[in-house]
mmCIF file of C-alpha atoms in Angstrom:
data_model
loop_
_atom_site.group_PDB
_atom_site.id
_atom_site.type_symbol
_atom_site.label_atom_id
_atom_site.label_comp_id
_atom_site.label_asym_id
_atom_site.label_seq_id
_atom_site.Cartn_x
_atom_site.Cartn_y
_atom_site.Cartn_z
ATOM 1 C CA MET A 208 28.165 31.012 118.044
ATOM 2 C CA THR A 209 24.933 32.845 117.074
ATOM 3 C CA LYS A 210 23.705 32.943 120.604
ATOM 4 C CA ARG A 211 27.005 34.635 121.710
ATOM 5 C CA ILE A 212 26.484 37.264 118.916
ATOM 6 C CA THR A 213 22.784 37.836 120.181
ATOM 7 C CA ASN A 214 23.998 38.159 123.687
ATOM 8 C CA LYS A 215 26.338 40.806 122.494
ATOM 9 C CA SER A 216 24.364 42.934 120.863
ATOM 10 C CA VAL A 217 21.583 42.639 123.422
ATOM 11 C CA GLU A 218 24.487 43.683 125.930
ATOM 12 C CA LYS A 219 25.494 46.714 123.847
ATOM 13 C CA GLU A 220 21.972 47.755 123.048
ATOM 14 C CA MET A 221 20.962 47.572 126.924
ATOM 15 C CA SER A 222 24.180 49.678 127.638
ATOM 16 C CA PHE A 223 23.177 52.338 125.187
ATOM 17 C CA LEU A 224 19.469 52.466 126.803
ATOM 18 C CA ASP A 225 21.223 52.418 130.134
ATOM 19 C CA HIS A 226 23.136 55.620 128.815
ATOM 20 C CA LEU A 227 19.789 57.225 127.711
ATOM 21 C CA GLU A 228 18.208 56.449 130.784
ATOM 22 C CA GLU A 229 20.824 57.897 132.932
ATOM 23 C CA LEU A 230 20.913 61.043 130.591
ATOM 24 C CA ARG A 231 17.318 61.345 130.843
ATOM 25 C CA TRP A 232 17.383 61.259 134.723
ATOM 26 C CA HIS A 233 20.189 64.273 134.737
ATOM 27 C CA LEU A 234 17.697 66.163 132.692
ATOM 28 C CA ILE A 235 14.898 65.674 135.056
ATOM 29 C CA ARG A 236 16.973 66.453 137.747
ATOM 30 C CA ALA A 237 18.068 69.482 136.203
ATOM 31 C CA THR A 238 14.775 70.615 134.983
ATOM 32 C CA ILE A 239 13.606 70.112 138.552
ATOM 33 C CA ALA A 240 16.150 72.509 139.856
ATOM 34 C CA VAL A 241 15.168 75.339 137.332
ATOM 35 C CA VAL A 242 11.659 74.895 138.314
ATOM 36 C CA LEU A 243 12.203 75.214 141.731
ATOM 37 C CA MET A 244 14.336 78.236 140.901
ATOM 38 C CA ALA A 245 11.657 79.520 139.011
ATOM 39 C CA SER A 246 8.903 79.082 141.310
ATOM 40 C CA ILE A 247 10.837 81.241 143.926
ATOM 41 C CA ALA A 248 11.308 83.842 141.341
ATOM 42 C CA PHE A 249 7.660 83.741 140.415
ATOM 43 C CA ILE A 250 6.745 84.320 143.929
ATOM 44 C CA ALA A 251 9.311 87.321 144.261
ATOM 45 C CA LYS A 252 7.534 88.952 141.236
ATOM 46 C CA SER A 253 7.941 92.477 142.923
ATOM 47 C CA PHE A 254 11.731 92.396 143.403
ATOM 48 C CA ILE A 255 12.160 90.438 139.967
ATOM 49 C CA PHE A 256 10.306 93.415 138.156
ATOM 50 C CA ASP A 257 10.477 96.359 140.061
ATOM 51 C CA VAL A 258 13.957 96.294 141.034
ATOM 52 C CA LEU A 259 15.906 94.036 138.475
ATOM 53 C CA LEU A 260 13.980 94.194 135.410
ATOM 54 C CA LEU A 261 12.698 97.879 135.628
ATOM 55 C CA GLY A 262 15.897 98.950 137.295
ATOM 56 C CA PRO A 263 17.953 99.908 134.167
ATOM 57 C CA LYS A 264 14.688 101.975 133.128
ATOM 58 C CA GLN A 265 15.299 104.441 136.127
ATOM 59 C CA ALA A 266 17.735 107.384 136.027
ATOM 60 C CA ASP A 267 19.313 106.571 139.443
ATOM 61 C CA PHE A 268 20.587 103.105 138.157
ATOM 62 C CA PRO A 269 24.073 102.587 139.157
ATOM 63 C CA THR A 270 25.728 102.454 135.590
ATOM 64 C CA TYR A 271 23.977 105.653 134.668
ATOM 65 C CA ARG A 272 25.061 107.620 137.781
ATOM 66 C CA LEU A 273 28.486 106.323 136.939
ATOM 67 C CA LEU A 274 28.565 107.253 133.509
ATOM 68 C CA CYS A 275 26.887 110.910 134.239
ATOM 69 C CA LYS A 276 30.101 111.310 136.742
ATOM 70 C CA ALA A 277 32.292 110.507 134.090
ATOM 71 C CA ALA A 278 30.748 112.556 131.425
ATOM 72 C CA ARG A 279 30.553 115.382 133.599
ATOM 73 C CA PHE A 280 34.429 114.921 134.247
ATOM 74 C CA ILE A 281 35.193 115.427 130.509
ATOM 75 C CA GLY A 282 32.755 118.126 130.260
ATOM 76 C CA MET A 283 29.660 116.566 128.472
ATOM 77 C CA GLU A 284 26.246 115.795 129.799
ATOM 78 C CA SER A 285 25.219 112.961 127.565
ATOM 79 C CA PHE A 286 24.399 110.416 130.187
ATOM 80 C CA CYS A 287 22.944 112.709 132.716
ATOM 81 C CA PHE A 288 18.985 112.370 132.755
ATOM 82 C CA GLU A 289 16.255 112.486 135.101
ATOM 83 C CA GLU A 290 13.895 110.380 133.131
ATOM 84 C CA LEU A 291 14.036 108.049 130.339
ATOM 85 C CA PRO A 292 11.932 109.104 127.495
ATOM 86 C CA PHE A 293 9.602 106.006 127.034
ATOM 87 C CA ARG A 294 6.903 104.124 128.927
ATOM 88 C CA ILE A 295 6.565 100.225 129.045
ATOM 89 C CA GLN A 296 3.000 98.825 128.229
ATOM 90 C CA SER A 297 1.229 95.412 127.807
ATOM 91 C CA ARG A 298 -0.980 95.224 124.923
ATOM 92 C CA THR A 299 -2.514 91.807 124.954
ATOM 93 C CA MET A 300 -4.707 90.212 127.663
ATOM 94 C CA ALA A 301 -2.148 87.650 128.811
ATOM 95 C CA GLY A 302 0.850 89.749 127.854
ATOM 96 C CA GLN A 303 1.911 90.761 131.922
ATOM 97 C CA PHE A 304 0.880 87.001 132.951
ATOM 98 C CA SER A 305 3.168 85.339 130.164
ATOM 99 C CA ALA A 306 6.215 87.714 130.618
ATOM 100 C CA HIS A 307 5.905 86.711 134.523
ATOM 101 C CA ILE A 308 6.210 82.978 133.497
ATOM 102 C CA TRP A 309 9.163 83.381 131.150
ATOM 103 C CA THR A 310 11.006 86.123 133.239
ATOM 104 C CA SER A 311 10.632 83.479 136.269
ATOM 105 C CA ILE A 312 11.979 80.504 134.088
ATOM 106 C CA THR A 313 14.993 82.848 132.885
ATOM 107 C CA ALA A 314 15.730 83.621 136.475
ATOM 108 C CA GLY A 315 15.324 80.115 137.531
ATOM 109 C CA PHE A 316 17.904 78.892 134.802
ATOM 110 C CA ILE A 317 20.459 81.687 135.790
ATOM 111 C CA VAL A 318 20.328 80.684 139.316
ATOM 112 C CA ALA A 319 20.223 76.857 139.055
ATOM 113 C CA PHE A 320 23.065 76.938 136.359
ATOM 114 C CA PRO A 321 25.801 75.711 138.517
ATOM 115 C CA TYR A 322 23.567 72.685 139.580
ATOM 116 C CA VAL A 323 22.750 72.155 135.473
ATOM 117 C CA LEU A 324 26.517 72.135 135.055
ATOM 118 C CA TYR A 325 27.015 69.689 137.839
ATOM 119 C CA GLU A 326 24.245 67.207 136.103
ATOM 120 C CA PHE A 327 26.034 67.710 133.053
ATOM 121 C CA TRP A 328 29.309 66.952 134.250
ATOM 122 C CA LYS A 329 28.067 63.944 136.117
ATOM 123 C CA PHE A 330 26.804 62.480 132.867
ATOM 124 C CA ILE A 331 30.169 62.966 131.085
ATOM 125 C CA SER A 332 32.838 62.428 133.793
ATOM 126 C CA PRO A 333 32.614 58.539 133.943
ATOM 127 C CA GLY A 334 33.784 58.755 130.703
ATOM 128 C CA LEU A 335 36.972 60.485 131.249
ATOM 129 C CA ARG A 336 40.261 59.043 132.698
ATOM 130 C CA ASN A 337 41.141 59.711 136.433
ATOM 131 C CA GLU A 338 43.749 62.121 135.580
ATOM 132 C CA GLU A 339 41.335 64.127 133.207
ATOM 133 C CA ARG A 340 38.596 64.322 136.147
ATOM 134 C CA LYS A 341 41.391 65.631 138.391
ATOM 135 C CA THR A 342 42.356 68.372 136.292
ATOM 136 C CA SER A 343 38.853 69.190 135.480
ATOM 137 C CA ARG A 344 37.722 69.224 139.324
ATOM 138 C CA GLY A 345 37.023 73.030 139.313
ATOM 139 C CA PHE A 346 35.083 73.125 136.112
ATOM 140 C CA ILE A 347 31.886 73.833 137.812
ATOM 141 C CA ILE A 348 32.906 76.290 139.893
ATOM 142 C CA VAL A 349 35.426 78.425 137.248
ATOM 143 C CA ALA A 350 32.272 77.880 134.369
ATOM 144 C CA SER A 351 29.882 79.285 136.933
ATOM 145 C CA PHE A 352 31.887 82.141 138.073
ATOM 146 C CA LEU A 353 32.474 83.396 134.403
ATOM 147 C CA PHE A 354 28.594 82.881 133.664
ATOM 148 C CA PHE A 355 27.767 84.928 136.559
ATOM 149 C CA ILE A 356 30.426 87.393 135.936
ATOM 150 C CA GLY A 357 29.133 87.745 132.356
ATOM 151 C CA VAL A 358 25.335 87.806 133.638
ATOM 152 C CA LEU A 359 26.324 90.996 135.607
ATOM 153 C CA PHE A 360 28.078 92.465 132.997
ATOM 154 C CA GLY A 361 25.100 92.162 130.599
ATOM 155 C CA TYR A 362 22.817 93.711 133.352
ATOM 156 C CA TYR A 363 25.090 96.272 134.430
ATOM 157 C CA VAL A 364 27.089 97.324 131.020
ATOM 158 C CA VAL A 365 25.044 95.857 128.146
ATOM 159 C CA THR A 366 21.441 96.293 129.371
ATOM 160 C CA PRO A 367 21.487 100.167 130.470
ATOM 161 C CA LEU A 368 23.693 101.100 127.219
ATOM 162 C CA SER A 369 20.946 99.213 125.203
ATOM 163 C CA ILE A 370 18.214 100.870 127.015
ATOM 164 C CA ASN A 371 19.594 104.473 127.074
ATOM 165 C CA PHE A 372 20.227 104.470 123.374
ATOM 166 C CA LEU A 373 17.210 102.735 122.117
ATOM 167 C CA GLY A 374 14.813 104.384 124.546
ATOM 168 C CA SER A 375 16.066 107.748 123.625
ATOM 169 C CA TYR A 376 16.473 107.283 120.058
ATOM 170 C CA LYS A 377 13.833 109.219 117.941
ATOM 171 C CA VAL A 378 13.051 109.810 114.094
ATOM 172 C CA SER A 379 10.778 112.862 115.102
ATOM 173 C CA GLU A 380 9.702 114.357 118.292
ATOM 174 C CA GLN A 381 6.135 113.527 117.151
ATOM 175 C CA VAL A 382 6.602 110.308 117.573
ATOM 176 C CA PHE A 383 6.432 108.817 121.119
ATOM 177 C CA ASN A 384 8.126 105.575 122.292
ATOM 178 C CA ASP A 385 5.708 103.303 123.695
ATOM 179 C CA PHE A 386 7.643 99.604 124.009
ATOM 180 C CA ASP A 387 5.638 96.599 124.739
ATOM 181 C CA LEU A 388 6.702 94.548 127.969
ATOM 182 C CA SER A 389 7.774 91.641 125.887
ATOM 183 C CA SER A 390 9.911 93.635 123.846
ATOM 184 C CA TYR A 391 11.550 95.137 126.859
ATOM 185 C CA ILE A 392 12.105 91.901 128.660
ATOM 186 C CA SER A 393 13.629 90.519 125.336
ATOM 187 C CA LEU A 394 16.140 92.963 124.967
ATOM 188 C CA VAL A 395 17.000 92.696 129.212
ATOM 189 C CA ARG A 396 16.892 88.747 128.560
ATOM 190 C CA ALA A 397 19.014 88.902 125.471
ATOM 191 C CA SER A 398 21.661 91.244 126.807
ATOM 192 C CA VAL A 399 22.170 88.978 130.050
ATOM 193 C CA LEU A 400 22.179 85.514 128.496
ATOM 194 C CA ALA A 401 24.353 86.306 125.690
ATOM 195 C CA SER A 402 27.010 87.843 127.869
ATOM 196 C CA GLY A 403 26.999 84.820 130.105
ATOM 197 C CA LEU A 404 27.569 82.640 127.293
ATOM 198 C CA ILE A 405 30.365 84.847 126.115
ATOM 199 C CA PHE A 406 32.394 85.245 129.346
ATOM 200 C CA GLU A 407 32.323 81.144 128.829
ATOM 201 C CA LEU A 408 35.055 81.320 126.043
ATOM 202 C CA PRO A 409 38.043 80.714 128.503
ATOM 203 C CA ILE A 410 36.308 77.007 129.030
ATOM 204 C CA ILE A 411 35.148 76.383 125.650
ATOM 205 C CA ILE A 412 39.033 77.149 124.444
ATOM 206 C CA TYR A 413 40.194 74.940 127.167
ATOM 207 C CA PHE A 414 38.240 72.031 126.278
ATOM 208 C CA LEU A 415 38.578 72.356 122.528
ATOM 209 C CA THR A 416 42.545 72.487 123.267
ATOM 210 C CA LYS A 417 42.130 69.317 125.312
ATOM 211 C CA ILE A 418 40.790 67.519 122.305
ATOM 212 C CA GLY A 419 43.024 68.980 119.941
ATOM 213 C CA VAL A 420 40.735 71.159 117.892
ATOM 214 C CA VAL A 421 42.425 74.350 118.604
ATOM 215 C CA THR A 422 46.050 75.470 119.628
ATOM 216 C CA PRO A 423 47.693 78.458 121.049
ATOM 217 C CA GLU A 424 49.543 79.268 117.257
ATOM 218 C CA PHE A 425 46.098 78.878 115.785
ATOM 219 C CA LEU A 426 44.517 81.305 118.232
ATOM 220 C CA ARG A 427 47.323 83.755 117.707
ATOM 221 C CA LYS A 428 47.297 83.496 113.878
ATOM 222 C CA TYR A 429 43.618 84.104 113.666
ATOM 223 C CA ARG A 430 43.542 86.837 116.219
ATOM 224 C CA LYS A 431 42.607 89.580 113.763
ATOM 225 C CA PHE A 432 39.527 87.873 112.418
ATOM 226 C CA ALA A 433 38.628 86.732 116.128
ATOM 227 C CA LEU A 434 38.833 90.740 116.794
ATOM 228 C CA VAL A 435 36.149 91.036 113.537
ATOM 229 C CA ILE A 436 33.985 88.434 115.212
ATOM 230 C CA VAL A 437 34.186 90.148 118.807
ATOM 231 C CA LEU A 438 33.028 93.428 117.176
ATOM 232 C CA ILE A 439 30.220 91.764 115.296
ATOM 233 C CA ILE A 440 29.028 90.008 118.321
ATOM 234 C CA SER A 441 29.242 93.440 120.237
ATOM 235 C CA ALA A 442 27.347 95.268 117.547
ATOM 236 C CA VAL A 443 24.618 92.556 117.812
ATOM 237 C CA ILE A 444 24.194 92.592 121.559
ATOM 238 C CA THR A 445 24.666 96.275 121.823
ATOM 239 C CA PRO A 446 23.047 99.524 120.453
ATOM 240 C CA PRO A 447 24.725 100.482 117.293
ATOM 241 C CA ASP A 448 26.980 103.303 118.642
ATOM 242 C CA ILE A 449 30.579 103.280 118.713
ATOM 243 C CA ALA A 450 30.962 103.693 122.572
ATOM 244 C CA SER A 451 28.747 100.798 123.378
ATOM 245 C CA GLN A 452 30.580 98.561 121.144
ATOM 246 C CA VAL A 453 34.069 99.337 122.524
ATOM 247 C CA ILE A 454 32.857 99.153 126.004
ATOM 248 C CA VAL A 455 31.434 95.454 125.454
ATOM 249 C CA ALA A 456 34.465 94.574 122.928
ATOM 250 C CA VAL A 457 37.255 95.321 125.428
ATOM 251 C CA PRO A 458 36.336 92.514 127.922
ATOM 252 C CA VAL A 459 35.795 90.083 125.190
ATOM 253 C CA VAL A 460 39.140 90.603 123.953
ATOM 254 C CA ILE A 461 40.565 90.445 127.429
ATOM 255 C CA LEU A 462 38.908 86.979 127.353
ATOM 256 C CA TYR A 463 40.268 85.971 124.180
ATOM 257 C CA GLU A 464 43.849 86.871 124.969
ATOM 258 C CA ILE A 465 43.493 84.753 128.611
ATOM 259 C CA SER A 466 42.240 81.634 126.277
ATOM 260 C CA ILE A 467 45.228 81.961 124.636
ATOM 261 C CA TYR A 468 47.307 81.546 127.861
ATOM 262 C CA ILE A 469 45.072 78.675 128.866
ATOM 263 C CA SER A 470 45.352 77.041 125.648
ATOM 264 C CA LYS A 471 49.080 77.258 125.897
ATOM 265 C CA ALA A 472 49.208 75.844 129.327
ATOM 266 C CA VAL A 473 47.177 72.933 128.318
ATOM 267 C CA VAL A 474 49.405 72.222 125.284
ATOM 268 C CA ARG A 475 52.600 72.544 127.658
ATOM 269 C CA LYS A 476 50.886 70.101 130.149
ATOM 270 C CA GLN A 477 50.008 67.879 127.308
ATOM 271 C CA LYS A 478 53.655 67.760 126.064
ATOM 272 C CA ARG A 479 55.150 67.407 129.349
ATOM 273 C CA LYS A 480 53.017 64.483 130.177
ATOM 274 C CA ALA A 481 54.062 62.709 126.513
ATOM 275 C CA LYS A 482 57.464 63.470 127.248
ATOM 276 C CA ALA A 483 57.237 61.502 130.691
ATOM 277 C CA ASN A 484 55.379 58.709 129.233
ATOM 278 C CA VAL A 485 58.130 58.243 126.659
ATOM 279 C CA ASN A 486 61.059 58.431 129.411
#
């Protein structure tokens, strides 16, 4: 009897260790994918910095041109300018090299995001039932699509609005804006990644509904509180002017409303399945 208990405990311990080993390899493969994409980004330094990162600093950036046309249409010139009144500098010996490394890693993570999700899904999918795996088959595609839409929104909307406001803001004409390279990159990185993660809201609501944490009624009941949270998030990732906050808040509110319909669809399907099992 003692021997049998010992074998069971050893078997359980080995099973747990096997899961840890499997998780380790999934993390290793995901990390390798990020490093490979980061290496490509590191080599493409001119494109990453001159075109992508420093693009929102130029007056001919697409967002500024569009906002300028819209402003002129209503008789304003607030978004029309020839040059943003600030410079970017590096004030530490390793500043530019460090910025190059971390920017490459960020770019590598963004590009490799679908594969990272794939490795995560491969780890958790064996624990799901066959029907759950079938219904969640498009998880990687949908989640990746939403993430990239959020990244583009952060790059073309949040980033230029933030740079235009903060780069033009002055407390005195005697103070000139000289921003450190790391500060500028941090703003772009935070805007892009935060937007990418925020746009994952429908996916999060889907899984929370599946496990019974939230319901459509709950989401409708606390819609007003959610709106306040959305405005707070918009205030955090955008400059403190009302126009920018509204521009960012609108798509997030739309995502919240879509999440309610997704939650409703999940609950409806669960009720239909439960009714079929009873019959």
